[in-house]
Short mmCIF file of C-alpha atoms in Angstrom, two decimals:
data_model
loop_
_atom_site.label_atom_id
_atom_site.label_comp_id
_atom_site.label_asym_id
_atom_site.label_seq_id
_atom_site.Cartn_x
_atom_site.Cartn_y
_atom_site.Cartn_z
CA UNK B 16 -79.78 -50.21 -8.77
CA UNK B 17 -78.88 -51.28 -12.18
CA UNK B 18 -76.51 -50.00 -15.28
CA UNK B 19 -77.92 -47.94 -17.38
CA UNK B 20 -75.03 -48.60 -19.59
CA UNK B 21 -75.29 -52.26 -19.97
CA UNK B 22 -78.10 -53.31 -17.23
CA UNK B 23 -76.24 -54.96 -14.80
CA UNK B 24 -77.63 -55.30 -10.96
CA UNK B 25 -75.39 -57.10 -9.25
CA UNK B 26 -71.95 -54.58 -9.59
CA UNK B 27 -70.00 -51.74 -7.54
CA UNK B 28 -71.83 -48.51 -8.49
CA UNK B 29 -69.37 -45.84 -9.78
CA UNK B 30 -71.77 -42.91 -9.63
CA UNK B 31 -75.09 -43.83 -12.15
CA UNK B 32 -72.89 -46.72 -14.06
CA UNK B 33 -71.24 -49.81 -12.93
CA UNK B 34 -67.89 -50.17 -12.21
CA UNK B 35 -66.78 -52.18 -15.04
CA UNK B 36 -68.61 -49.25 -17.56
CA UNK B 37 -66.83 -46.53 -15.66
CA UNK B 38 -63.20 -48.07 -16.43
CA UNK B 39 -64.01 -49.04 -19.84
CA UNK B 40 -63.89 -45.26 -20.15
CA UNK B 41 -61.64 -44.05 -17.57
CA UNK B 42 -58.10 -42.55 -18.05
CA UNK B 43 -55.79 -42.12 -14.90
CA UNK B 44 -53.76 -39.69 -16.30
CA UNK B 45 -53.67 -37.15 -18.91
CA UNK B 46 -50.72 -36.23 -20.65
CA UNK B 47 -50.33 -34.24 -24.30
CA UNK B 48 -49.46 -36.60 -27.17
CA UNK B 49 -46.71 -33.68 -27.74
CA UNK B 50 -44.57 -31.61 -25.36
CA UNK B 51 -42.32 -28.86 -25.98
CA UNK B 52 -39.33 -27.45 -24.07
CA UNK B 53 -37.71 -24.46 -24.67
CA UNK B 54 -33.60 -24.49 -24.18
CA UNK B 55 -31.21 -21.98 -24.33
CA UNK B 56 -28.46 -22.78 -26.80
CA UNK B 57 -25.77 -20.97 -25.20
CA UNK B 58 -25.90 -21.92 -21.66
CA UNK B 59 -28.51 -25.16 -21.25
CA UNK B 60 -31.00 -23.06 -19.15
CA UNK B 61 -34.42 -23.91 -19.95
CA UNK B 62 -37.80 -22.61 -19.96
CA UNK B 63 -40.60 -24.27 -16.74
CA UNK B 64 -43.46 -22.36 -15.81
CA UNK B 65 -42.54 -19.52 -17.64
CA UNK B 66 -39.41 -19.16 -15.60
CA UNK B 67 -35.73 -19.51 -17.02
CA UNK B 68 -33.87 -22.16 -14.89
CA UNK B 69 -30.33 -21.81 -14.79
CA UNK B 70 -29.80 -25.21 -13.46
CA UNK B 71 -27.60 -27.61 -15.52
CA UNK B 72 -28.92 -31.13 -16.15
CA UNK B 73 -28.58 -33.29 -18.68
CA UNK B 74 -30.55 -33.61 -21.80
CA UNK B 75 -32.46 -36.58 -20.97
CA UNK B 76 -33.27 -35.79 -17.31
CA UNK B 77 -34.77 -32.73 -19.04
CA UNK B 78 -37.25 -34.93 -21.13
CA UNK B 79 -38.32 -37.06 -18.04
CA UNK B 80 -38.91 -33.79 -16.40
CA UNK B 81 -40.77 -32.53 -18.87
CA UNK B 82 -42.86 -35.77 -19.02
CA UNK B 83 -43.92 -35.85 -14.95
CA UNK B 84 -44.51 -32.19 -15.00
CA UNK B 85 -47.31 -32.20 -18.27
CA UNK B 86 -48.79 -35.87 -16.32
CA UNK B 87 -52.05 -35.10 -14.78
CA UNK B 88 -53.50 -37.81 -12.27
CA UNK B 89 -57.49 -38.61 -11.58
CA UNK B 90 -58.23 -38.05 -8.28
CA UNK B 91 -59.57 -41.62 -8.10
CA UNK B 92 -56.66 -43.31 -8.75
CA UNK B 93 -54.62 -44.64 -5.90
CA UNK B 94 -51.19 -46.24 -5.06
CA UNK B 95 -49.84 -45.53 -8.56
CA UNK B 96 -47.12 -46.49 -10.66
CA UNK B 97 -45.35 -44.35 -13.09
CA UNK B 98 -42.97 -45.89 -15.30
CA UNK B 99 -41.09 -43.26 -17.66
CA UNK B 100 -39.12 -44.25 -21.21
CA UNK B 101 -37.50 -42.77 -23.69
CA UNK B 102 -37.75 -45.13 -26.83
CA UNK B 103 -35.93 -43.53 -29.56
CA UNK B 104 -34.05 -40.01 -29.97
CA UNK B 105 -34.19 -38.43 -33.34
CA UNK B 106 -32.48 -34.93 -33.84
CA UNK B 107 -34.88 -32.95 -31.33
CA UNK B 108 -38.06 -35.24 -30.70
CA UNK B 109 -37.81 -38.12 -28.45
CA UNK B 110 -40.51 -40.58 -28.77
CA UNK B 111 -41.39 -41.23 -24.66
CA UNK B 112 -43.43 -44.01 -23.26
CA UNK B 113 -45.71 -43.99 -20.24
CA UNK B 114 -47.11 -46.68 -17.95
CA UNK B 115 -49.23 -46.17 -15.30
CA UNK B 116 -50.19 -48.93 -12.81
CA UNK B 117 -52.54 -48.23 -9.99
CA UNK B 118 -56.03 -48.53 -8.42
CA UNK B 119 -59.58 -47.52 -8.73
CA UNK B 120 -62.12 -48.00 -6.66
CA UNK B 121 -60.26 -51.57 -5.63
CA UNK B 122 -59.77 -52.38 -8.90
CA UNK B 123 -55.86 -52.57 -10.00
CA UNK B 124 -55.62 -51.62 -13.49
CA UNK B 125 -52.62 -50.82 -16.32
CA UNK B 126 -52.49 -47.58 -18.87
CA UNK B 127 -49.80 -46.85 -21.37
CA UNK B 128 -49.52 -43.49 -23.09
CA UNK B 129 -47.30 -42.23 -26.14
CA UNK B 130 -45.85 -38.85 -26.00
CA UNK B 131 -43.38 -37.17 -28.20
CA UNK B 132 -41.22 -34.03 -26.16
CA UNK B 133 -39.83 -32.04 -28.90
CA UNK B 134 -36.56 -29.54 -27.95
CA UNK B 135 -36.65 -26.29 -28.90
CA UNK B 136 -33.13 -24.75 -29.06
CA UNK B 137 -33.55 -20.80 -28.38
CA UNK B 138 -31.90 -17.92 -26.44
CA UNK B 139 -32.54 -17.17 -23.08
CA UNK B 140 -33.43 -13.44 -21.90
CA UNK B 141 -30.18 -13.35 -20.19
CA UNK B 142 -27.47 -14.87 -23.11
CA UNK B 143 -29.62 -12.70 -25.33
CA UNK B 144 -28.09 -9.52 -23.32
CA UNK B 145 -24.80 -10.75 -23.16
CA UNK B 146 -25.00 -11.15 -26.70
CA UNK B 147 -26.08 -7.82 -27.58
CA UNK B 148 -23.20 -6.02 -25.10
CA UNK B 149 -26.07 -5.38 -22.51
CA UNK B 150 -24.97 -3.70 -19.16
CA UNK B 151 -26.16 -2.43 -16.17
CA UNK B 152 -23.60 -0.30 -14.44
CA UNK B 153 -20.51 1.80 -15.33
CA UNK B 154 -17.49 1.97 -12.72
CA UNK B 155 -15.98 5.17 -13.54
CA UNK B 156 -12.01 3.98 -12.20
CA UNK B 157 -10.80 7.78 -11.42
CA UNK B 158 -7.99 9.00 -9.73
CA UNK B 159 -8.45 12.51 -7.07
CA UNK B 160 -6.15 15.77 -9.12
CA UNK B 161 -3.58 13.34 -10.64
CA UNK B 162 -3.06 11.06 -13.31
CA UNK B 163 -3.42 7.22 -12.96
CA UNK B 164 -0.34 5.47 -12.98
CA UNK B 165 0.17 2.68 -15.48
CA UNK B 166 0.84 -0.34 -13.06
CA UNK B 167 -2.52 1.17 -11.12
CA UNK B 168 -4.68 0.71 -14.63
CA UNK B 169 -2.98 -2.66 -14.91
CA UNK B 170 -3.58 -3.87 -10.72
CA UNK B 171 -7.51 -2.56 -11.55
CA UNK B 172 -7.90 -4.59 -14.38
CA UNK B 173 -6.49 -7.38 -12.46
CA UNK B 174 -8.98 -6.81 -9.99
CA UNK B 175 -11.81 -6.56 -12.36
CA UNK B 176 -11.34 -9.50 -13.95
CA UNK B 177 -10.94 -11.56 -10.48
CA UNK B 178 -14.08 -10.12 -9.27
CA UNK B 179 -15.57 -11.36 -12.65
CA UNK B 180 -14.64 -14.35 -12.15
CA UNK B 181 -15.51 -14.75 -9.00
CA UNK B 182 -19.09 -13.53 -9.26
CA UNK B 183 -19.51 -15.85 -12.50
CA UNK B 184 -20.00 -18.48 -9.96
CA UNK B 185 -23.51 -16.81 -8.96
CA UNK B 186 -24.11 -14.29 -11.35
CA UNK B 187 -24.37 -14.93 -15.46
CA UNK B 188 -24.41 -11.05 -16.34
CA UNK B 189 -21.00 -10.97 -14.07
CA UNK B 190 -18.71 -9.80 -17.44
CA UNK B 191 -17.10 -6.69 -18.57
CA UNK B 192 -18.52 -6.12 -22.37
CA UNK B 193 -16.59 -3.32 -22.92
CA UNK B 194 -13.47 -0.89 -21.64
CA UNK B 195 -13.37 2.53 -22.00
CA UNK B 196 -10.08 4.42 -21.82
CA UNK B 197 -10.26 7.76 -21.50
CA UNK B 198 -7.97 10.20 -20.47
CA UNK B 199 -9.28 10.53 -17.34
CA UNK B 200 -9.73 7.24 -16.70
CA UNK B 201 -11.32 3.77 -17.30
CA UNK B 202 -14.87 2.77 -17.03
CA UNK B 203 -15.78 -0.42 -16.74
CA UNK B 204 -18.96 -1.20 -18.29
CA UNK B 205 -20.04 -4.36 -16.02
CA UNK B 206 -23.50 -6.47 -16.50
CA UNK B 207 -25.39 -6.60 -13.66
CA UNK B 208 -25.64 -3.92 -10.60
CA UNK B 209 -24.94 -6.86 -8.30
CA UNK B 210 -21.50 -7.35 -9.81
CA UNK B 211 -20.79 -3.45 -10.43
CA UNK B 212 -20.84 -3.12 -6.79
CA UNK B 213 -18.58 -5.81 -5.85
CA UNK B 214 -16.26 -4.38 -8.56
CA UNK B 215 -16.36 -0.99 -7.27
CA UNK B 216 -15.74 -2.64 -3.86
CA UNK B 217 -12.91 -4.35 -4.58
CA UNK B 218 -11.13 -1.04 -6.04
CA UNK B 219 -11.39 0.35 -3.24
CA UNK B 220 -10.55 -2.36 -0.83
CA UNK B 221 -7.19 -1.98 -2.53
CA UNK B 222 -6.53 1.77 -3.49
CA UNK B 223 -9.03 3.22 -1.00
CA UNK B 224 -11.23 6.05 -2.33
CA UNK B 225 -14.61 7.51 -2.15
CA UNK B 226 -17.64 5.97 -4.02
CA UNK B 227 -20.56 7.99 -5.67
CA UNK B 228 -23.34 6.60 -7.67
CA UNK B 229 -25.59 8.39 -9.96
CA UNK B 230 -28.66 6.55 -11.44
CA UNK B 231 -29.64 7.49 -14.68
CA UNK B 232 -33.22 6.48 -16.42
CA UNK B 233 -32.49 5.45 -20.00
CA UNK B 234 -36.10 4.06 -20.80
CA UNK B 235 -39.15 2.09 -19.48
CA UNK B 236 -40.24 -1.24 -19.73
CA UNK B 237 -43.40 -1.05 -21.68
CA UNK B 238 -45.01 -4.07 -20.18
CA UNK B 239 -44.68 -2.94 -16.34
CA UNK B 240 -44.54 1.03 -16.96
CA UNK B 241 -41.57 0.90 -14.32
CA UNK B 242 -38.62 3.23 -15.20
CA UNK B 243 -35.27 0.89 -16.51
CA UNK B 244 -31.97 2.43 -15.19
CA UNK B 245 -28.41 2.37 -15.07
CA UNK B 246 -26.10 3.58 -12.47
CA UNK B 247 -22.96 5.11 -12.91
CA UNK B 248 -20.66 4.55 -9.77
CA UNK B 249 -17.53 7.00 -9.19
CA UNK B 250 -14.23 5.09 -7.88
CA UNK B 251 -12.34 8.45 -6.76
CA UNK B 252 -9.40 6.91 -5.14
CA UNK B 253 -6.71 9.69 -3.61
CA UNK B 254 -4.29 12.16 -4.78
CA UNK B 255 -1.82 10.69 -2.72
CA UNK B 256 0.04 7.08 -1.94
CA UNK B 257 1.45 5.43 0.36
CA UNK B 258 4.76 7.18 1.79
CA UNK B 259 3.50 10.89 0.48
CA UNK B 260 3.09 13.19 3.36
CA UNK B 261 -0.27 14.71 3.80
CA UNK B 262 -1.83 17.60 6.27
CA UNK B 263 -4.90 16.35 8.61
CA UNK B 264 -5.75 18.86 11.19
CA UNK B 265 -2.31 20.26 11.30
CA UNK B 266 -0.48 17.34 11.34
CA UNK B 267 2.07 16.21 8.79
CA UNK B 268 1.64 12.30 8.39
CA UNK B 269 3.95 10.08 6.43
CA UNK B 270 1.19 7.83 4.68
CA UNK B 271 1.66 3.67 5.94
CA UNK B 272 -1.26 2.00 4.50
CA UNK B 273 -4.92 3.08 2.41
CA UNK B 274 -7.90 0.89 2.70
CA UNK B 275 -11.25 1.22 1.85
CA UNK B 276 -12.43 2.78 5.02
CA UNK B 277 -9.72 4.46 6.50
CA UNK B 278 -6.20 6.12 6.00
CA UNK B 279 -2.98 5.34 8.16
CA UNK B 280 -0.22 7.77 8.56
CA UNK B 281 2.69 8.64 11.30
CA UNK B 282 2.90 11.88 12.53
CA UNK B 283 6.40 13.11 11.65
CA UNK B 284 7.21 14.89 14.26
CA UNK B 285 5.96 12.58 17.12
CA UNK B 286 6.04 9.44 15.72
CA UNK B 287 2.41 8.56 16.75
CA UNK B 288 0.17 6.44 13.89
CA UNK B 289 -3.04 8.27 13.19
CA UNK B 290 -6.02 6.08 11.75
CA UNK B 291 -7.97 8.65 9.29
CA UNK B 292 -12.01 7.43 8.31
CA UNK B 293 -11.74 7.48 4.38
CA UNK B 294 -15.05 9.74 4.47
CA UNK B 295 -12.70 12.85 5.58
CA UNK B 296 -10.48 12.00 2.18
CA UNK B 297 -12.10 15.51 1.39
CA UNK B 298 -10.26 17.27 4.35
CA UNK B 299 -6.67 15.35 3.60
CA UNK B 300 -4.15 17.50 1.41
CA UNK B 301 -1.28 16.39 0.05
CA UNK B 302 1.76 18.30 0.62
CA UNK B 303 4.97 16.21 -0.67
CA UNK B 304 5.55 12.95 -2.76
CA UNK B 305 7.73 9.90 -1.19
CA UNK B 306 9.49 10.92 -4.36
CA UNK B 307 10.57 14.27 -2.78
CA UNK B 308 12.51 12.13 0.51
CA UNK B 309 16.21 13.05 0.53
CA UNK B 310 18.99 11.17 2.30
CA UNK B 311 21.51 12.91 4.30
CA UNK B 312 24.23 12.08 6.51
CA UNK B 313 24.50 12.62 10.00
CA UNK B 314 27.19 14.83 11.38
CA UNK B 315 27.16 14.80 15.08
CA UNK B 316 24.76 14.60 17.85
CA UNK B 317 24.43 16.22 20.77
CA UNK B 318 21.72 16.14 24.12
CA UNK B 319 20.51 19.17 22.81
CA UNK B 320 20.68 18.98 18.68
CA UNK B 321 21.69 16.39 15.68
CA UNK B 322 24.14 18.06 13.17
CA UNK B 323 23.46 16.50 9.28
CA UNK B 324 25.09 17.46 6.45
CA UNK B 325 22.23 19.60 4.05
CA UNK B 326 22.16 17.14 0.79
CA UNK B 327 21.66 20.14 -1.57
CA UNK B 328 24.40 23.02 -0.82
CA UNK B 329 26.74 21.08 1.55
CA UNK B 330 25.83 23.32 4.90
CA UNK B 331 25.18 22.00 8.27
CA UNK B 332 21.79 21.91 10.13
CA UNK B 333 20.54 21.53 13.63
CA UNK B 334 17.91 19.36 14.16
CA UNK B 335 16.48 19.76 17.51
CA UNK B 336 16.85 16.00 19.13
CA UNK B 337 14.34 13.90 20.14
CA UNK B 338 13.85 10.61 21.82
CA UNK B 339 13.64 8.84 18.46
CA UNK B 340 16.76 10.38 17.48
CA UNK B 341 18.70 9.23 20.26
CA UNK B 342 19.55 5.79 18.44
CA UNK B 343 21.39 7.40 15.47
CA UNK B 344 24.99 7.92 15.43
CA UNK B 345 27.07 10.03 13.76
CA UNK B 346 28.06 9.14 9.96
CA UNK B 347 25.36 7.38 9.63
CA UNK B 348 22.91 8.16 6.61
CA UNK B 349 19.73 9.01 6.73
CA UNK B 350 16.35 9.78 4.77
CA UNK B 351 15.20 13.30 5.71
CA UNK B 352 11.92 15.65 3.91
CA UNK B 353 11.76 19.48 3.61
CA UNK B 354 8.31 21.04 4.14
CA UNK B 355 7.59 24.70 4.05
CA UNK B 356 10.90 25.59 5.17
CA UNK B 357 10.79 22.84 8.41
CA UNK B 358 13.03 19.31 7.59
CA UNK B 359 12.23 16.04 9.44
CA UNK B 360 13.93 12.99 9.88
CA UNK B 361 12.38 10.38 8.75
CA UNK B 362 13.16 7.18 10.98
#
């Protein structure tokens, strides 16, 4: 067979041409002469594939990047060399050079290629919403027929902003644009549902409660058709606090601890701890404050009664004696609470 390109006989056929005409027009790689890359000015994320990467590299690992990911290799070429520099940096376009070294068909051959990758500084969807106040979810911080103390507010905030924080680490819409104090409470207007829930968690992992969420469709996303909502999510934490005295099934409990899933009290009368699933909170009433305990002082004590002198008008009272009564002595002072006309000694 001969060239048709230049009529030799006697070389490697590439095809219909020789193999000295094929590489004379051969390129082993392609790669634009210009290359842009979109980065977000507020945070360094950048734009591959059509995908925000939150990643955080520097500036010139992102041009290299950029230059192997827009390099397109012949399937001919073997064993090959890429060599990657950045000659000269001026504002946003770095002039880049390229060297390829490899083989074709046996033959080891060198390319070099000049590309400029050009940085465009822009705003990423997600800085764009925290710029513009953008949220997701609303924890509604409410407290069950009573008013929110003023140290709560300030331990929820606390716990806001830890979980913030904390979920930063993971989550870039993790922030609190805006506080809403209202009467009956605050709402937290938090970023991202992700982080909403671990707030609303963590409020009531410390003052217990029951958790509602409502959804609430505010629009659609034009380019999907698929609704785009918000959820509003209820932190109702309880009426009472720890020492108040609640009725559960016809017991009076002196309230020890409050969780997020359950309620512990002592039974008053017995002395036996109760463990309460928060999910009855419904069923739990609240009939005195820890503000209501009195203290009295024991008169005398007897197998059958203990005597104490009533704190209010001065008169005695018999207190029928139990077993957990039996270590008090007389003159001795003690912390005592009237409900519906019955007092107990508290111990």
């Amino acid at each position: 067979m001969f060239c048709p390109e230049c009529g030799s006989t006697d070389k490697e056929m590439v095809g219909d041409i020789c193999i000295d005409c094929f590489l004379k027009e051969f390129q082993m790689i392609e790669i634009p002469e210009r290359i842009e890359v979109q980065i977000c000015s507020h945070c360094n994320s950048k734009l591959e594939e059509g995908k925000w990467s939150d990643e955080f590299i520097p500036e010139e690992e992102i041009i290299y990047r950029a230059l192997e990911r827009n390099i397109k290799i012949a399937d001919e070429v073997e064993n090959e060399i890429i060599n990657l520099e950045i000659d000269q940096i001026k504002g946003t376009i770095s002039s880049c050079y390229v060297e390829v070294i490899g083989e074709v068909h046996g033959t080891r051959i060198e390319e070099t290629h000049d590309c400029e990758v050009k940085i465009l500084k822009t705003v990423c969807p997600t800085c764009s919403k925290i710029q513009s106040g953008y949220y997701e979810t609303v924890v509604q911080f409410r407290a069950d027929s009573r008013e929110i103390k003023t140290e709560e507010y300030a331990k929820a905030d606390e716990i806001v902003e830890r979980t913030l924080v904390k979920q930063s680490k993971s989550d870039k819409l993790a922030y609190c644009p805006q506080i809403a104090k209202l009467k009956e409470g605050y709402d937290y207007y938090i970023g991202s549902f992700k982080t909403g829930h671990k707030v609303a968690e963590a409020l009531t992992e410390e003052f217990g409660g029951i958790v509602k969420e409502s959804p609430r469709l505010i629009s659609e996303d034009k380019s999907t058709g698929k609704g785009l909502y918000r959820v509003w999510i209820s932190v109702r934490i309880p009426e009472f606090e720890i020492n108040d005295f609640i009725d559960f099934e016809d017991k009076i409990l002196q309230v020890k601890s409050i969780s997020k899933s359950s309620v512990v009290g002592v039974d008053i009368s017995t002395a036996k701890k109760h463990n309460i699933p928060m999910k009855n909170m419904e069923n739990i009433k609240l009939v005195k404050k820890s503000e209501d305990i009195e203290t009295a002082t024991i008169i005398s004590k007897s197998p059958q009664f203990i005597q104490i002198l009533d704190p209010i008008d001065y008169s005695t009272l018999d207190i029928n004696m139990t077993e957990e009564y039996n270590k008090l002595n007389a003159g001795q002072e003690i912390n005592l609470i009237r409900i519906e006309n019955n007092v107990y000694l508290l111990i």
